[in-house]
């Protein structure tokens, strides 16, 4: 695998998210990861399962992700996440 085709490391992804947060003037303090776990559902993703109660209790205001498909590849899960009761509305 060449350097260009190798996926970014976890630390590089975190650095990119932190840089993006800083550019948006948002403080980044919490990190959730499901590194190496793939699948059509969020049920077996422990990072996602930790994120949701923290989102409901408003421990953070913004979720920053490399891309939406890193949160979920299933549009039903993503739509459910967006409309989850208790979560702040996006603007």
PDB file of N, CA and C in Angstrom, residues 3-77:
ATOM      1  N   UNK A   3       1.791   5.307   0.408  1.00  0.00           N
ATOM      2  CA  UNK A   3       1.453   6.304   1.435  1.00  0.00           C
ATOM      3  C   UNK A   3       0.143   7.021   1.099  1.00  0.00           C
ATOM      4  N   UNK A   4      -0.082   7.328  -0.171  1.00  0.00           N
ATOM      5  CA  UNK A   4      -1.297   8.028  -0.576  1.00  0.00           C
ATOM      6  C   UNK A   4      -2.542   7.179  -0.406  1.00  0.00           C
ATOM      7  N   UNK A   5      -2.440   5.867  -0.554  1.00  0.00           N
ATOM      8  CA  UNK A   5      -3.624   5.018  -0.464  1.00  0.00           C
ATOM      9  C   UNK A   5      -3.878   4.507   0.953  1.00  0.00           C
ATOM     10  N   UNK A   6      -2.938   4.726   1.862  1.00  0.00           N
ATOM     11  CA  UNK A   6      -3.104   4.267   3.233  1.00  0.00           C
ATOM     12  C   UNK A   6      -4.128   5.151   3.953  1.00  0.00           C
ATOM     13  N   UNK A   7      -5.059   4.542   4.705  1.00  0.00           N
ATOM     14  CA  UNK A   7      -6.037   5.369   5.413  1.00  0.00           C
ATOM     15  C   UNK A   7      -5.361   6.199   6.500  1.00  0.00           C
ATOM     16  N   UNK A   8      -5.918   7.372   6.808  1.00  0.00           N
ATOM     17  CA  UNK A   8      -5.329   8.226   7.837  1.00  0.00           C
ATOM     18  C   UNK A   8      -5.345   7.533   9.202  1.00  0.00           C
ATOM     19  N   UNK A   9      -4.338   7.806   9.992  1.00  0.00           N
ATOM     20  CA  UNK A   9      -4.272   7.230  11.327  1.00  0.00           C
ATOM     21  C   UNK A   9      -5.299   7.900  12.233  1.00  0.00           C
ATOM     22  N   UNK A  10      -5.595   7.248  13.346  1.00  0.00           N
ATOM     23  CA  UNK A  10      -6.540   7.813  14.313  1.00  0.00           C
ATOM     24  C   UNK A  10      -6.063   9.181  14.796  1.00  0.00           C
ATOM     25  N   UNK A  11      -4.765   9.306  15.075  1.00  0.00           N
ATOM     26  CA  UNK A  11      -4.258  10.586  15.575  1.00  0.00           C
ATOM     27  C   UNK A  11      -4.371  11.675  14.512  1.00  0.00           C
ATOM     28  N   UNK A  12      -4.153  11.310  13.241  1.00  0.00           N
ATOM     29  CA  UNK A  12      -4.278  12.298  12.175  1.00  0.00           C
ATOM     30  C   UNK A  12      -5.739  12.732  12.010  1.00  0.00           C
ATOM     31  N   UNK A  13      -6.671  11.800  12.134  1.00  0.00           N
ATOM     32  CA  UNK A  13      -8.095  12.143  12.048  1.00  0.00           C
ATOM     33  C   UNK A  13      -8.472  13.058  13.206  1.00  0.00           C
ATOM     34  N   UNK A  14      -8.006  12.730  14.409  1.00  0.00           N
ATOM     35  CA  UNK A  14      -8.290  13.595  15.566  1.00  0.00           C
ATOM     36  C   UNK A  14      -7.704  14.986  15.357  1.00  0.00           C
ATOM     37  N   UNK A  15      -6.499  15.051  14.806  1.00  0.00           N
ATOM     38  CA  UNK A  15      -5.868  16.349  14.540  1.00  0.00           C
ATOM     39  C   UNK A  15      -6.677  17.158  13.534  1.00  0.00           C
ATOM     40  N   UNK A  16      -7.173  16.500  12.500  1.00  0.00           N
ATOM     41  CA  UNK A  16      -7.988  17.189  11.494  1.00  0.00           C
ATOM     42  C   UNK A  16      -9.285  17.704  12.109  1.00  0.00           C
ATOM     43  N   UNK A  17      -9.920  16.876  12.944  1.00  0.00           N
ATOM     44  CA  UNK A  17     -11.158  17.305  13.606  1.00  0.00           C
ATOM     45  C   UNK A  17     -10.879  18.477  14.539  1.00  0.00           C
ATOM     46  N   UNK A  18      -9.779  18.414  15.285  1.00  0.00           N
ATOM     47  CA  UNK A  18      -9.425  19.512  16.195  1.00  0.00           C
ATOM     48  C   UNK A  18      -9.155  20.797  15.408  1.00  0.00           C
ATOM     49  N   UNK A  19      -8.469  20.688  14.281  1.00  0.00           N
ATOM     50  CA  UNK A  19      -8.195  21.869  13.448  1.00  0.00           C
ATOM     51  C   UNK A  19      -9.495  22.446  12.896  1.00  0.00           C
ATOM     52  N   UNK A  20     -10.392  21.568  12.465  1.00  0.00           N
ATOM     53  CA  UNK A  20     -11.685  22.028  11.955  1.00  0.00           C
ATOM     54  C   UNK A  20     -12.474  22.708  13.064  1.00  0.00           C
ATOM     55  N   UNK A  21     -12.499  22.110  14.251  1.00  0.00           N
ATOM     56  CA  UNK A  21     -13.201  22.706  15.391  1.00  0.00           C
ATOM     57  C   UNK A  21     -12.625  24.075  15.707  1.00  0.00           C
ATOM     58  N   UNK A  22     -11.310  24.187  15.714  1.00  0.00           N
ATOM     59  CA  UNK A  22     -10.662  25.464  15.999  1.00  0.00           C
ATOM     60  C   UNK A  22     -11.041  26.514  14.952  1.00  0.00           C
ATOM     61  N   UNK A  23     -11.120  26.107  13.691  1.00  0.00           N
ATOM     62  CA  UNK A  23     -11.481  27.050  12.634  1.00  0.00           C
ATOM     63  C   UNK A  23     -12.924  27.534  12.787  1.00  0.00           C
ATOM     64  N   UNK A  24     -13.743  26.717  13.437  1.00  0.00           N
ATOM     65  CA  UNK A  24     -15.143  27.079  13.688  1.00  0.00           C
ATOM     66  C   UNK A  24     -15.310  27.744  15.060  1.00  0.00           C
ATOM     67  N   UNK A  25     -14.172  27.934  15.764  1.00  0.00           N
ATOM     68  CA  UNK A  25     -14.150  28.513  17.111  1.00  0.00           C
ATOM     69  C   UNK A  25     -14.935  27.668  18.115  1.00  0.00           C
ATOM     70  N   UNK A  26     -14.757  26.357  17.980  1.00  0.00           N
ATOM     71  CA  UNK A  26     -15.386  25.398  18.875  1.00  0.00           C
ATOM     72  C   UNK A  26     -14.279  24.671  19.618  1.00  0.00           C
ATOM     73  N   UNK A  27     -14.436  24.528  20.913  1.00  0.00           N
ATOM     74  CA  UNK A  27     -13.455  23.803  21.705  1.00  0.00           C
ATOM     75  C   UNK A  27     -13.744  22.314  21.613  1.00  0.00           C
ATOM     76  N   UNK A  28     -12.748  21.561  21.258  1.00  0.00           N
ATOM     77  CA  UNK A  28     -12.879  20.109  21.158  1.00  0.00           C
ATOM     78  C   UNK A  28     -12.322  19.485  22.424  1.00  0.00           C
ATOM     79  N   UNK A  29     -13.150  18.681  23.111  1.00  0.00           N
ATOM     80  CA  UNK A  29     -12.659  18.105  24.353  1.00  0.00           C
ATOM     81  C   UNK A  29     -12.973  16.630  24.527  1.00  0.00           C
ATOM     82  N   UNK A  30     -13.990  16.127  23.866  1.00  0.00           N
ATOM     83  CA  UNK A  30     -14.356  14.726  24.007  1.00  0.00           C
ATOM     84  C   UNK A  30     -14.090  13.991  22.703  1.00  0.00           C
ATOM     85  N   UNK A  31     -13.736  12.728  22.814  1.00  0.00           N
ATOM     86  CA  UNK A  31     -13.469  11.930  21.631  1.00  0.00           C
ATOM     87  C   UNK A  31     -14.126  10.570  21.786  1.00  0.00           C
ATOM     88  N   UNK A  32     -14.782  10.132  20.738  1.00  0.00           N
ATOM     89  CA  UNK A  32     -15.431   8.822  20.711  1.00  0.00           C
ATOM     90  C   UNK A  32     -14.916   8.099  19.482  1.00  0.00           C
ATOM     91  N   UNK A  33     -14.600   6.835  19.628  1.00  0.00           N
ATOM     92  CA  UNK A  33     -14.036   6.104  18.506  1.00  0.00           C
ATOM     93  C   UNK A  33     -14.603   4.692  18.436  1.00  0.00           C
ATOM     94  N   UNK A  34     -14.864   4.266  17.229  1.00  0.00           N
ATOM     95  CA  UNK A  34     -15.222   2.880  16.944  1.00  0.00           C
ATOM     96  C   UNK A  34     -14.228   2.345  15.926  1.00  0.00           C
ATOM     97  N   UNK A  35     -12.961   2.675  16.139  1.00  0.00           N
ATOM     98  CA  UNK A  35     -11.902   2.310  15.203  1.00  0.00           C
ATOM     99  C   UNK A  35     -11.906   0.804  14.914  1.00  0.00           C
ATOM    100  N   UNK A  36     -11.934   0.470  13.654  1.00  0.00           N
ATOM    101  CA  UNK A  36     -11.838  -0.920  13.237  1.00  0.00           C
ATOM    102  C   UNK A  36     -13.147  -1.679  13.287  1.00  0.00           C
ATOM    103  N   UNK A  37     -14.229  -1.030  13.706  1.00  0.00           N
ATOM    104  CA  UNK A  37     -15.526  -1.701  13.760  1.00  0.00           C
ATOM    105  C   UNK A  37     -16.341  -1.236  12.575  1.00  0.00           C
ATOM    106  N   UNK A  38     -16.788  -2.176  11.788  1.00  0.00           N
ATOM    107  CA  UNK A  38     -17.582  -1.863  10.618  1.00  0.00           C
ATOM    108  C   UNK A  38     -18.895  -2.611  10.709  1.00  0.00           C
ATOM    109  N   UNK A  39     -19.888  -2.076  10.095  1.00  0.00           N
ATOM    110  CA  UNK A  39     -21.158  -2.771  10.081  1.00  0.00           C
ATOM    111  C   UNK A  39     -22.291  -1.834   9.754  1.00  0.00           C
ATOM    112  N   UNK A  40     -23.430  -2.418   9.460  1.00  0.00           N
ATOM    113  CA  UNK A  40     -24.569  -1.610   9.041  1.00  0.00           C
ATOM    114  C   UNK A  40     -25.310  -0.942  10.207  1.00  0.00           C
ATOM    115  N   UNK A  41     -24.957  -1.249  11.423  1.00  0.00           N
ATOM    116  CA  UNK A  41     -25.717  -0.771  12.568  1.00  0.00           C
ATOM    117  C   UNK A  41     -24.824  -0.069  13.580  1.00  0.00           C
ATOM    118  N   UNK A  42     -25.409   0.798  14.376  1.00  0.00           N
ATOM    119  CA  UNK A  42     -24.685   1.476  15.450  1.00  0.00           C
ATOM    120  C   UNK A  42     -24.758   0.692  16.759  1.00  0.00           C
ATOM    121  N   UNK A  43     -25.497  -0.390  16.798  1.00  0.00           N
ATOM    122  CA  UNK A  43     -25.725  -1.153  18.030  1.00  0.00           C
ATOM    123  C   UNK A  43     -24.432  -1.709  18.619  1.00  0.00           C
ATOM    124  N   UNK A  44     -23.553  -2.255  17.818  1.00  0.00           N
ATOM    125  CA  UNK A  44     -22.319  -2.878  18.324  1.00  0.00           C
ATOM    126  C   UNK A  44     -21.147  -1.908  18.400  1.00  0.00           C
ATOM    127  N   UNK A  45     -21.403  -0.632  18.227  1.00  0.00           N
ATOM    128  CA  UNK A  45     -20.334   0.365  18.247  1.00  0.00           C
ATOM    129  C   UNK A  45     -20.319   1.053  19.612  1.00  0.00           C
ATOM    130  N   UNK A  46     -19.388   0.650  20.459  1.00  0.00           N
ATOM    131  CA  UNK A  46     -19.343   1.144  21.830  1.00  0.00           C
ATOM    132  C   UNK A  46     -19.075   2.647  21.908  1.00  0.00           C
ATOM    133  N   UNK A  47     -18.265   3.187  20.998  1.00  0.00           N
ATOM    134  CA  UNK A  47     -18.031   4.626  20.981  1.00  0.00           C
ATOM    135  C   UNK A  47     -19.327   5.379  20.718  1.00  0.00           C
ATOM    136  N   UNK A  48     -20.096   4.893  19.763  1.00  0.00           N
ATOM    137  CA  UNK A  48     -21.382   5.514  19.450  1.00  0.00           C
ATOM    138  C   UNK A  48     -22.335   5.381  20.631  1.00  0.00           C
ATOM    139  N   UNK A  49     -22.328   4.225  21.270  1.00  0.00           N
ATOM    140  CA  UNK A  49     -23.202   4.000  22.426  1.00  0.00           C
ATOM    141  C   UNK A  49     -22.829   4.914  23.596  1.00  0.00           C
ATOM    142  N   UNK A  50     -21.556   5.272  23.752  1.00  0.00           N
ATOM    143  CA  UNK A  50     -21.133   6.227  24.791  1.00  0.00           C
ATOM    144  C   UNK A  50     -21.494   7.657  24.399  1.00  0.00           C
ATOM    145  N   UNK A  51     -21.428   7.954  23.100  1.00  0.00           N
ATOM    146  CA  UNK A  51     -21.726   9.288  22.605  1.00  0.00           C
ATOM    147  C   UNK A  51     -23.178   9.686  22.872  1.00  0.00           C
ATOM    148  N   UNK A  52     -24.119   8.786  22.621  1.00  0.00           N
ATOM    149  CA  UNK A  52     -25.535   9.137  22.676  1.00  0.00           C
ATOM    150  C   UNK A  52     -26.004   9.643  24.046  1.00  0.00           C
ATOM    151  N   UNK A  53     -25.726   8.975  25.161  1.00  0.00           N
ATOM    152  CA  UNK A  53     -26.177   9.529  26.445  1.00  0.00           C
ATOM    153  C   UNK A  53     -25.519  10.869  26.757  1.00  0.00           C
ATOM    154  N   UNK A  54     -24.271  11.044  26.342  1.00  0.00           N
ATOM    155  CA  UNK A  54     -23.597  12.320  26.551  1.00  0.00           C
ATOM    156  C   UNK A  54     -24.231  13.419  25.708  1.00  0.00           C
ATOM    157  N   UNK A  55     -24.682  13.077  24.510  1.00  0.00           N
ATOM    158  CA  UNK A  55     -25.381  14.053  23.666  1.00  0.00           C
ATOM    159  C   UNK A  55     -26.718  14.422  24.310  1.00  0.00           C
ATOM    160  N   UNK A  56     -27.438  13.422  24.804  1.00  0.00           N
ATOM    161  CA  UNK A  56     -28.736  13.687  25.446  1.00  0.00           C
ATOM    162  C   UNK A  56     -28.588  14.565  26.683  1.00  0.00           C
ATOM    163  N   UNK A  57     -27.508  14.380  27.434  1.00  0.00           N
ATOM    164  CA  UNK A  57     -27.297  15.191  28.644  1.00  0.00           C
ATOM    165  C   UNK A  57     -26.531  16.482  28.320  1.00  0.00           C
ATOM    166  N   UNK A  58     -26.319  16.736  27.028  1.00  0.00           N
ATOM    167  CA  UNK A  58     -25.713  17.973  26.517  1.00  0.00           C
ATOM    168  C   UNK A  58     -24.320  18.243  27.086  1.00  0.00           C
ATOM    169  N   UNK A  59     -23.512  17.183  27.122  1.00  0.00           N
ATOM    170  CA  UNK A  59     -22.119  17.359  27.538  1.00  0.00           C
ATOM    171  C   UNK A  59     -21.304  18.059  26.463  1.00  0.00           C
ATOM    172  N   UNK A  60     -21.867  18.210  25.286  1.00  0.00           N
ATOM    173  CA  UNK A  60     -21.218  18.919  24.188  1.00  0.00           C
ATOM    174  C   UNK A  60     -22.293  19.536  23.312  1.00  0.00           C
ATOM    175  N   UNK A  61     -21.889  20.471  22.479  1.00  0.00           N
ATOM    176  CA  UNK A  61     -22.816  21.175  21.588  1.00  0.00           C
ATOM    177  C   UNK A  61     -22.712  20.741  20.136  1.00  0.00           C
ATOM    178  N   UNK A  62     -21.552  20.214  19.759  1.00  0.00           N
ATOM    179  CA  UNK A  62     -21.274  19.932  18.359  1.00  0.00           C
ATOM    180  C   UNK A  62     -20.621  18.558  18.241  1.00  0.00           C
ATOM    181  N   UNK A  63     -20.986  17.841  17.200  1.00  0.00           N
ATOM    182  CA  UNK A  63     -20.294  16.594  16.856  1.00  0.00           C
ATOM    183  C   UNK A  63     -19.534  16.869  15.570  1.00  0.00           C
ATOM    184  N   UNK A  64     -18.245  16.655  15.610  1.00  0.00           N
ATOM    185  CA  UNK A  64     -17.397  16.867  14.438  1.00  0.00           C
ATOM    186  C   UNK A  64     -16.875  15.504  14.008  1.00  0.00           C
ATOM    187  N   UNK A  65     -17.086  15.180  12.770  1.00  0.00           N
ATOM    188  CA  UNK A  65     -16.677  13.885  12.244  1.00  0.00           C
ATOM    189  C   UNK A  65     -15.986  14.080  10.908  1.00  0.00           C
ATOM    190  N   UNK A  66     -15.104  13.160  10.584  1.00  0.00           N
ATOM    191  CA  UNK A  66     -14.416  13.206   9.286  1.00  0.00           C
ATOM    192  C   UNK A  66     -15.435  13.304   8.156  1.00  0.00           C
ATOM    193  N   UNK A  67     -16.514  12.545   8.262  1.00  0.00           N
ATOM    194  CA  UNK A  67     -17.609  12.602   7.299  1.00  0.00           C
ATOM    195  C   UNK A  67     -18.843  11.964   7.934  1.00  0.00           C
ATOM    196  N   UNK A  68     -20.009  12.245   7.373  1.00  0.00           N
ATOM    197  CA  UNK A  68     -21.245  11.704   7.941  1.00  0.00           C
ATOM    198  C   UNK A  68     -21.261  10.188   7.977  1.00  0.00           C
ATOM    199  N   UNK A  69     -20.653   9.555   6.985  1.00  0.00           N
ATOM    200  CA  UNK A  69     -20.686   8.096   6.976  1.00  0.00           C
ATOM    201  C   UNK A  69     -19.821   7.489   8.082  1.00  0.00           C
ATOM    202  N   UNK A  70     -19.023   8.293   8.764  1.00  0.00           N
ATOM    203  CA  UNK A  70     -18.273   7.809   9.926  1.00  0.00           C
ATOM    204  C   UNK A  70     -19.180   7.713  11.147  1.00  0.00           C
ATOM    205  N   UNK A  71     -20.262   8.502  11.155  1.00  0.00           N
ATOM    206  CA  UNK A  71     -21.236   8.407  12.236  1.00  0.00           C
ATOM    207  C   UNK A  71     -22.132   7.208  11.975  1.00  0.00           C
ATOM    208  N   UNK A  72     -22.647   7.110  10.769  1.00  0.00           N
ATOM    209  CA  UNK A  72     -23.442   5.948  10.372  1.00  0.00           C
ATOM    210  C   UNK A  72     -23.553   5.909   8.859  1.00  0.00           C
ATOM    211  N   UNK A  73     -23.493   4.717   8.320  1.00  0.00           N
ATOM    212  CA  UNK A  73     -23.686   4.556   6.874  1.00  0.00           C
ATOM    213  C   UNK A  73     -25.140   4.303   6.541  1.00  0.00           C
ATOM    214  N   UNK A  74     -25.929   4.032   7.551  1.00  0.00           N
ATOM    215  CA  UNK A  74     -27.347   3.752   7.363  1.00  0.00           C
ATOM    216  C   UNK A  74     -28.123   5.058   7.527  1.00  0.00           C
ATOM    217  N   UNK A  75     -28.797   5.495   6.475  1.00  0.00           N
ATOM    218  CA  UNK A  75     -29.531   6.759   6.532  1.00  0.00           C
ATOM    219  C   UNK A  75     -30.617   6.734   7.600  1.00  0.00           C
ATOM    220  N   UNK A  76     -31.187   5.559   7.850  1.00  0.00           N
ATOM    221  CA  UNK A  76     -32.207   5.444   8.894  1.00  0.00           C
ATOM    222  C   UNK A  76     -31.594   5.763  10.263  1.00  0.00           C
ATOM    223  N   UNK A  77     -30.409   5.210  10.549  1.00  0.00           N
ATOM    224  CA  UNK A  77     -29.724   5.519  11.809  1.00  0.00           C
ATOM    225  C   UNK A  77     -29.374   6.999  11.880  1.00  0.00           C
TER     226      UNK A  77
END
